[in-house]
Short mmCIF file of C-alpha atoms and ligand atoms in Angstrom, two decimals:
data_model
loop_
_atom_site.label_atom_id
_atom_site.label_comp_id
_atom_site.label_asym_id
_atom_site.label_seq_id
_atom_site.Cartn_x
_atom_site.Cartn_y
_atom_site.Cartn_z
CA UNK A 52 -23.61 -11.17 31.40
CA UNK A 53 -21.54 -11.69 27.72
CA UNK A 54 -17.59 -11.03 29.02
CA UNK A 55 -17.08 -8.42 26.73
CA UNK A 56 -14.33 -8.63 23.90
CA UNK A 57 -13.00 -6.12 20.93
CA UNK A 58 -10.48 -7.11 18.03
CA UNK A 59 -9.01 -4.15 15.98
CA UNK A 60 -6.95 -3.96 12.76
CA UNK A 61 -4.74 -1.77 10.84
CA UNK A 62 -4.70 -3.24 7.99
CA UNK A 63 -3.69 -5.85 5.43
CA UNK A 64 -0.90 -5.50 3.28
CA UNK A 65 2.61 -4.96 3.42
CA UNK A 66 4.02 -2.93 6.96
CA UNK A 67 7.14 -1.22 5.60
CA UNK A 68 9.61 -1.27 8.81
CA UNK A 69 9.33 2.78 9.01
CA UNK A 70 5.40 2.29 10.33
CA UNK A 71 5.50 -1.61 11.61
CA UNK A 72 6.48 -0.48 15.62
CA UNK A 73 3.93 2.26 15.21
CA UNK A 74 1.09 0.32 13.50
CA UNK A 75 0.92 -1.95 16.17
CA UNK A 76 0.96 0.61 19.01
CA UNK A 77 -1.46 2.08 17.15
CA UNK A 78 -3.64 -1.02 17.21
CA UNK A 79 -2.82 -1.63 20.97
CA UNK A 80 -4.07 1.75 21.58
CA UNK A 81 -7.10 1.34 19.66
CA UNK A 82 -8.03 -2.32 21.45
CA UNK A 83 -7.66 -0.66 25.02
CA UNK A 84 -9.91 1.90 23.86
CA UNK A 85 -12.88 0.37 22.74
CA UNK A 86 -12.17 -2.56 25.62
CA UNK A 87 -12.42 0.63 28.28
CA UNK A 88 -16.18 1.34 26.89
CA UNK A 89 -17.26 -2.20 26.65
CA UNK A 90 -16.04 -2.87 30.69
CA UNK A 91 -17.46 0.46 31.97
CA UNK A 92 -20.94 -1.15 30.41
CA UNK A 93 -21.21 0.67 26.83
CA UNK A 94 -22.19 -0.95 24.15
CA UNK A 95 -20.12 -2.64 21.13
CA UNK A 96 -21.29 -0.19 18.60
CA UNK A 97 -19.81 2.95 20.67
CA UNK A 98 -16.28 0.61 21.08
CA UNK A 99 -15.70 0.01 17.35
CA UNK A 100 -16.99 3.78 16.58
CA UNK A 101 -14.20 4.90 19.19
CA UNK A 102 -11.37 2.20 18.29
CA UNK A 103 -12.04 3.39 14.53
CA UNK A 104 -12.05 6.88 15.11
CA UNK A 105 -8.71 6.80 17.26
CA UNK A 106 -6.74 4.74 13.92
CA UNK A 107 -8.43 7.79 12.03
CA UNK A 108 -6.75 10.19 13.90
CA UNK A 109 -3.56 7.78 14.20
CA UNK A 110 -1.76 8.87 10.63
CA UNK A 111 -0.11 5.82 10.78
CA UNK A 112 -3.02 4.32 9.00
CA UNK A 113 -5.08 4.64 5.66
CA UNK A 114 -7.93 5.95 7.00
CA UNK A 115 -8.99 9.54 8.27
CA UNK A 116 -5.89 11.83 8.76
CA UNK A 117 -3.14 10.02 6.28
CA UNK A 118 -5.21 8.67 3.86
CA UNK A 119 -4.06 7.25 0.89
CA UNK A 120 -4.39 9.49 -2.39
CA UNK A 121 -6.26 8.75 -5.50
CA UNK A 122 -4.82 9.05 -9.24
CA UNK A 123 -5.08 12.81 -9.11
CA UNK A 124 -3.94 13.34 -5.80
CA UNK A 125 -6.53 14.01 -3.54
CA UNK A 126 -8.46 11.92 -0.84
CA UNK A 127 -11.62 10.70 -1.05
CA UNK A 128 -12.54 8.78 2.56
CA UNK A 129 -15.09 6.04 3.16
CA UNK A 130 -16.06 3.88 6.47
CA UNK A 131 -19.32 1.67 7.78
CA UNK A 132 -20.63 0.70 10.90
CA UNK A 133 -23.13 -2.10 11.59
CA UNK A 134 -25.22 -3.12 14.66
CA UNK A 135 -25.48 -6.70 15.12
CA UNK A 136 -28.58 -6.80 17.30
CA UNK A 137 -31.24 -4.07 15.07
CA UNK A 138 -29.14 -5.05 11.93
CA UNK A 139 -29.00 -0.97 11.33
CA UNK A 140 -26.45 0.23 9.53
CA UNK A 141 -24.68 3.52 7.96
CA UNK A 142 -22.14 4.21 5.65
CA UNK A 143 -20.63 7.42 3.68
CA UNK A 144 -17.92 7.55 1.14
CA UNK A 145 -16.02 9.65 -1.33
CA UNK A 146 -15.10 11.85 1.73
CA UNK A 147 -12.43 14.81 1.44
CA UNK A 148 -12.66 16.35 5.02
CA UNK A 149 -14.80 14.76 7.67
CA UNK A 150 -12.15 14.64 10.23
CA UNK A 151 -13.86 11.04 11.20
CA UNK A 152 -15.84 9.71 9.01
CA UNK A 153 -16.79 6.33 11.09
CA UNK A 154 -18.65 8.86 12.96
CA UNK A 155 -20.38 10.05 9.83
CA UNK A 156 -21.21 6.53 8.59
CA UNK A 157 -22.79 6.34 12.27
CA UNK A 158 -24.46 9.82 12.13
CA UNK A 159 -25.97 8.42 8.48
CA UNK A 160 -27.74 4.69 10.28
CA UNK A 161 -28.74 7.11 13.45
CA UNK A 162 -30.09 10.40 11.67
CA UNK A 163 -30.98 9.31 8.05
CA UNK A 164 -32.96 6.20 6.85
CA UNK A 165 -30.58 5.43 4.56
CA UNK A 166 -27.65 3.24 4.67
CA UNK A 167 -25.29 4.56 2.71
CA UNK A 168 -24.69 8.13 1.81
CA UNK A 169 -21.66 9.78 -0.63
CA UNK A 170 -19.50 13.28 -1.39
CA UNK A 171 -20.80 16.63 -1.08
CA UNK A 172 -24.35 15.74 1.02
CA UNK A 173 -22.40 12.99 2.89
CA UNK A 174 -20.32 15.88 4.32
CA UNK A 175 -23.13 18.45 4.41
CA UNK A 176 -24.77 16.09 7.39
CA UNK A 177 -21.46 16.06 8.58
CA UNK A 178 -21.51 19.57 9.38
CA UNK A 179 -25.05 19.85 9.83
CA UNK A 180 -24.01 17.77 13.17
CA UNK A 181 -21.22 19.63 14.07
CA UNK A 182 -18.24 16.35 13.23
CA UNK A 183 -15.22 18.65 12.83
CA UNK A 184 -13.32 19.03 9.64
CA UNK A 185 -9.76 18.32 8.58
CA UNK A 186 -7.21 18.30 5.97
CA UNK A 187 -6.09 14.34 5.82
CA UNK A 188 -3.17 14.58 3.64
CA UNK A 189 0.20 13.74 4.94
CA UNK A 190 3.64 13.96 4.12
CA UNK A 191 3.98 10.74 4.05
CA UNK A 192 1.26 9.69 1.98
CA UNK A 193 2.27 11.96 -0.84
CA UNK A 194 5.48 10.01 -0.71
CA UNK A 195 4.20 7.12 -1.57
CA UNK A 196 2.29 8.74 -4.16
CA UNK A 197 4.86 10.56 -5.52
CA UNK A 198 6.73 7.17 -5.57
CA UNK A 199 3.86 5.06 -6.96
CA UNK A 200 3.20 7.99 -9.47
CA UNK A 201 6.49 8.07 -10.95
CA UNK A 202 6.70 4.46 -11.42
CA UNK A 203 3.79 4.63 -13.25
CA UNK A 204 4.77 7.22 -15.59
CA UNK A 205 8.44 5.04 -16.46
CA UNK A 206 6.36 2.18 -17.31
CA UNK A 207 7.25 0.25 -14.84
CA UNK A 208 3.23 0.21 -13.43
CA UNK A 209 0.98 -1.59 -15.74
CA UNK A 210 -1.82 -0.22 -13.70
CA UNK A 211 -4.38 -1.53 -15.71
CA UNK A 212 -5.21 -4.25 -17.42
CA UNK A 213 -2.63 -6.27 -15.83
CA UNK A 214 -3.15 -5.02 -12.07
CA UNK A 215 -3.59 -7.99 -10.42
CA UNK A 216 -0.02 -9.17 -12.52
CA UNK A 217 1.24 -5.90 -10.77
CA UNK A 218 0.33 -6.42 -7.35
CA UNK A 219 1.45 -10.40 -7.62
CA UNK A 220 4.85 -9.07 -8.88
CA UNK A 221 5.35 -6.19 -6.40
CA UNK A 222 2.58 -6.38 -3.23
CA UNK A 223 4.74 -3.43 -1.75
CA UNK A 224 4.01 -0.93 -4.53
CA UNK A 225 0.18 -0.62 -3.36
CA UNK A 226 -0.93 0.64 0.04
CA UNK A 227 -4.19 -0.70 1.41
CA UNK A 228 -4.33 -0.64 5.09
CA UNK A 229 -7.96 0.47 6.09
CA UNK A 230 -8.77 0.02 9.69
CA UNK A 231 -11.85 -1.91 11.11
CA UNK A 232 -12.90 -3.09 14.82
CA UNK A 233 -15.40 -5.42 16.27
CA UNK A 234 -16.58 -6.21 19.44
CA UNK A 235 -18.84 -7.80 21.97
CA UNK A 236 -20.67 -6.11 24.68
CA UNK A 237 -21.76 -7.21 27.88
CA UNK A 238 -25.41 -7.53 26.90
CA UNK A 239 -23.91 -10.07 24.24
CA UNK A 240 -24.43 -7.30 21.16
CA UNK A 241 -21.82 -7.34 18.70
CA UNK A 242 -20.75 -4.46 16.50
CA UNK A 243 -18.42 -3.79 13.10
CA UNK A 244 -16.38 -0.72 11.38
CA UNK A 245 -14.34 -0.63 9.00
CA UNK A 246 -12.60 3.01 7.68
CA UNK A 247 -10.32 3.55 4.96
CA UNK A 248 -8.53 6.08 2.11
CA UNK A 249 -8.46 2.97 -0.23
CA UNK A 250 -6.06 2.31 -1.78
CA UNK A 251 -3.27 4.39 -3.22
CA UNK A 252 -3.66 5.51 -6.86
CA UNK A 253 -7.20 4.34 -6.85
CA UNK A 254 -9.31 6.21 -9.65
CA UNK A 255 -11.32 9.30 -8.30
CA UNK A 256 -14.87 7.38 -7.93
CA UNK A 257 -14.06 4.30 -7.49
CA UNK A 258 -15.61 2.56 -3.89
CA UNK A 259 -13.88 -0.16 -2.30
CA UNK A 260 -15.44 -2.91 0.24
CA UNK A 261 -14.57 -0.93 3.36
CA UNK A 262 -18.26 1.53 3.47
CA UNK A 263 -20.04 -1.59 1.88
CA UNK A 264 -22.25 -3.66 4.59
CA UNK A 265 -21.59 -7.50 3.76
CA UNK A 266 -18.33 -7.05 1.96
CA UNK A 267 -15.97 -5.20 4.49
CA UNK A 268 -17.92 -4.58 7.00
CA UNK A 269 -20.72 -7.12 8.88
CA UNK A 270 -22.45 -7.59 12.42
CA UNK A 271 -25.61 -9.75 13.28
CA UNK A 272 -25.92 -11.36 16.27
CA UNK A 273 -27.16 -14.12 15.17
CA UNK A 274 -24.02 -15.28 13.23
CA UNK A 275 -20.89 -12.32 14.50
CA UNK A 276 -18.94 -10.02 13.30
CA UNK A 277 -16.42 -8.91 10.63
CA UNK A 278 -14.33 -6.63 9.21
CA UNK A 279 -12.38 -6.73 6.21
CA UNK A 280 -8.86 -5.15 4.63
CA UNK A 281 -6.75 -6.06 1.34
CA UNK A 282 -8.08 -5.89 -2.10
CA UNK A 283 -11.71 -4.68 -2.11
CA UNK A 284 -12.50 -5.51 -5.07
CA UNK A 285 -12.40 -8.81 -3.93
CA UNK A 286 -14.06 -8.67 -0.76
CA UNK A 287 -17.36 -7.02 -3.18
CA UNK A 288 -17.47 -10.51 -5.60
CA UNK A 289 -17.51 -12.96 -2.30
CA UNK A 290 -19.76 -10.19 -0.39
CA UNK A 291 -16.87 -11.99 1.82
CA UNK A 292 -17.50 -10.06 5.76
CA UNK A 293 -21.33 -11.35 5.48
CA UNK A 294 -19.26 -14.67 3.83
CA UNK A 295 -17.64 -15.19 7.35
CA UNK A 296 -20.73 -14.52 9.22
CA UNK A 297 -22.57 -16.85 7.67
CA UNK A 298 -19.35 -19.53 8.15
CA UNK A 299 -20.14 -18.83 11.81
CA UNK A 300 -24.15 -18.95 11.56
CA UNK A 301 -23.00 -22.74 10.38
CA UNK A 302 -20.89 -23.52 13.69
CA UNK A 303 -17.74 -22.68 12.98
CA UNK A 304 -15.90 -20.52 15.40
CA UNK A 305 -14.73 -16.74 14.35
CA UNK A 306 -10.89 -18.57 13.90
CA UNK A 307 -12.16 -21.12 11.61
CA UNK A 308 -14.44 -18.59 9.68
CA UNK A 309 -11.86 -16.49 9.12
CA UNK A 310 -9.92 -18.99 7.70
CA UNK A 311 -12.33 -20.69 5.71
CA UNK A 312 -12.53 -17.25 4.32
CA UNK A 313 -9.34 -16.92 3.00
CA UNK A 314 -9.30 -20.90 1.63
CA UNK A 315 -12.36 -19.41 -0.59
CA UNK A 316 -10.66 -15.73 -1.58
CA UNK A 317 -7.56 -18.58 -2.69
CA UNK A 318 -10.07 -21.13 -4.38
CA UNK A 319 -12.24 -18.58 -5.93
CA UNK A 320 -10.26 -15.48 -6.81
CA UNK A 321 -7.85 -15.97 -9.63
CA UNK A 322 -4.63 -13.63 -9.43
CA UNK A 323 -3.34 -11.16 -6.82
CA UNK A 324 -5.99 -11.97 -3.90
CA UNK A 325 -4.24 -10.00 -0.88
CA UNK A 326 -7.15 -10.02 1.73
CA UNK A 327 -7.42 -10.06 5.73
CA UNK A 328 -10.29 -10.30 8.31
CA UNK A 329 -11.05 -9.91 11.66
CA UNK A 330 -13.84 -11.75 13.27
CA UNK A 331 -16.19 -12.62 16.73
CA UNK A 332 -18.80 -14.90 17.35
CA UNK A 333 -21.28 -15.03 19.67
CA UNK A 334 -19.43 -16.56 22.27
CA UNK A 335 -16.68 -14.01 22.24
CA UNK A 336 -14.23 -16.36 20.34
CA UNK A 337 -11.70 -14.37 18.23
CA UNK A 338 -10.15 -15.00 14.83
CA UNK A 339 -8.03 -13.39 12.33
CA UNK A 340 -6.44 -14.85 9.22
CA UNK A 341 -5.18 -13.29 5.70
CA UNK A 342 -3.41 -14.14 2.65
CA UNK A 343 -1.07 -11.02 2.37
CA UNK A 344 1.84 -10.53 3.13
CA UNK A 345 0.45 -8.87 6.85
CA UNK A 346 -2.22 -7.92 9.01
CA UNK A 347 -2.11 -5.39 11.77
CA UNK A 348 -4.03 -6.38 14.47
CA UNK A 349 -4.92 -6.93 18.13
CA UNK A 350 -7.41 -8.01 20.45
CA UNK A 351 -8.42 -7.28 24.27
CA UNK A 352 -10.54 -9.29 26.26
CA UNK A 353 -11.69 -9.70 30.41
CA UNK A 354 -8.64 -12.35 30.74
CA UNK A 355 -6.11 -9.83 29.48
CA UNK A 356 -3.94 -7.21 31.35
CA UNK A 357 -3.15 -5.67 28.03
CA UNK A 358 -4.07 -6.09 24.20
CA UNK A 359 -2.25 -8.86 22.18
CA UNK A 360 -0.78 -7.30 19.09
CA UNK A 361 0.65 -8.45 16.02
CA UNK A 362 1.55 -7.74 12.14
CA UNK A 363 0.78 -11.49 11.85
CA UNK A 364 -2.14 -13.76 12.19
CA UNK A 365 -3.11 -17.18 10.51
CA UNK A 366 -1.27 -16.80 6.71
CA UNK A 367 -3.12 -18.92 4.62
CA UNK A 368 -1.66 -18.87 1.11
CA UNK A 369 -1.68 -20.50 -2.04
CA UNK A 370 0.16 -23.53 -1.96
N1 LIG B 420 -10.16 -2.64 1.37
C1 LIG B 420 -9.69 -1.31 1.14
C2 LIG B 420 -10.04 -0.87 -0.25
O1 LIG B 420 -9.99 -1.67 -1.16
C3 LIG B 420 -8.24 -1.15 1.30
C4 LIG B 420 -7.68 -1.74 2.57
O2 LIG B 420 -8.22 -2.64 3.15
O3 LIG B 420 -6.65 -1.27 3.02
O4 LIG B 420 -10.30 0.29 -0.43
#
């Protein structure tokens, strides 16, 4: 029997002090969660649906209840989950009230053939299942938007072209702290998520990484399993959670992979390039490394009493 093993995050990005002490309960929370399914015998994909779905509910975090808010002010959710040993996957995006929509993206690999399913239909199946509804905004998400917002309109945002000259010059302005789990059963299956609102201001449309399988989200067991936060932009061009898997299909363990990882985001990716993963191979190994300036995270494994928990892992920047 595979000694089972989940790692959780909360996010890359910047942890103002008002949410640091409750981002990384919230991530301690999540890690005992989905660690209590894998050691009473469930499987990896029910622990990341469960560890996502609690940081959903947590609104502490960009993703479910206190999403972040798009240009115009209103939310528009997206998650994925993959199996590592069928390779099945589901996804759903552009989300306004699926109170969790990891369970949607689950609901979409289990009850549609497709893999990836958006907006109005996405939440039709939603109901048609009975996933409950919610309004996600919060109070303090439309403070940050309010605060983003009127930067914007003083000129002091060059939101576009220049956003990655933005983000280099002030990393705090933009919130993008999607949450994501993986883990690794008993039977030796591993499992992804990843959930998010995107990130803050984002133009009504526009799909990050987080609900795409191979850039923020990835599980085979043949190789691991990753999940992705930061920029998603960037984690589309290097397709960069399949990117780590395939690091670990070479040898490498899920530290180095995750590394490597970020060495390539640096190498490859000119300009703001604020990224974080999560990984596990096979074996159970753990890693974690970003770029920006943190990443929210913990892990739980049969050794542990309780989750480790950090807004730090290996910081690889450009030097
Ligand atoms: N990757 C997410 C996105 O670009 C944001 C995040 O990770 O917080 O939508």
């Amino acid at each position: 029997m595979t000694k089972p093993v989940i790692v959780v995050h909360g996010g890359a990005g910047t942890w103002r002090p008002e949410r640091s002490q409750l981002g990384i309960e919230g991530v301690k929370i999540a890690a005992e969660i989905g660690f209590k399914i894998l050691s009473e015998n469930g499987t990896a994909l029910d622990a990341v649906e469960a560890a996502v779905a609690y940081m959903e509910d947590n609104e502490v975090f960009n993703a479910g209840k206190g999403s972040a808010l798009t240009i115009d002010g209103h939310i528009e959710m997206e998650a994925s989950i993959m199996d590592g040993k069928t390779l099945r996957a589901g996804a759903a995006g552009l989300l306004r009230e699926v109170r969790n929509p990891v369970s949607l993206a689950k609901l979409v690999m289990e009850k549609t053939d497709y893999v990836f399913l958006i907006g109005e239909w996405a939440e039709k199946i939603a109901e048609k299942y009975g996933l409950e509804k919610q309004n996600p905004v919060t109070e303090l998400r439309i403070k940050y938007w309010k605060e983003l917002k009127q930067k914007l309109l003083q000129g002091e945002v060059n939101y576009l072209p220049r956003l990655h000259q933005l983000i280099k010059e002030h990393p705090e302005l933009f919130t993008y702290e999607t949450v994501g789990a993986v883990a690794l059963d008993n039977k030796g299956n591993l499992a992804a998520a990843t959930s998010t609102g995107g990130m803050t201001l984002k133009l009504p449309g526009r799909i990050g990484d987080s609900p795409l399988i191979g850039c923020g989200t990835y599980a085979d067991n043949e190789s691991g399993a990753c999940s992705a936060t930061g920029i998603g932009e960037i984690a589309i061009r290097l397709a960069l959670a399949k990117t780590v898997c395939e690091y670990m299909k070479d040898g490498l363990t899920a530290q180095e992979a995750a590394e490597q990882s970020i060495r390539e985001v640096n190498r490859r990716i000119e300009g703001a390039n604020l990224i974080g993963v999560i990984a596990l191979d096979p074996q159970g190994n753990v890693g974690a490394a970003h770029n920006s300036p943190n990443l929210c995270w913990a892990y739980f494994n049969a050794e542990m009493e309780r989750p480790y928990a950090s807004l730090e892992a290996k910081r690889i920047i450009i030097t």
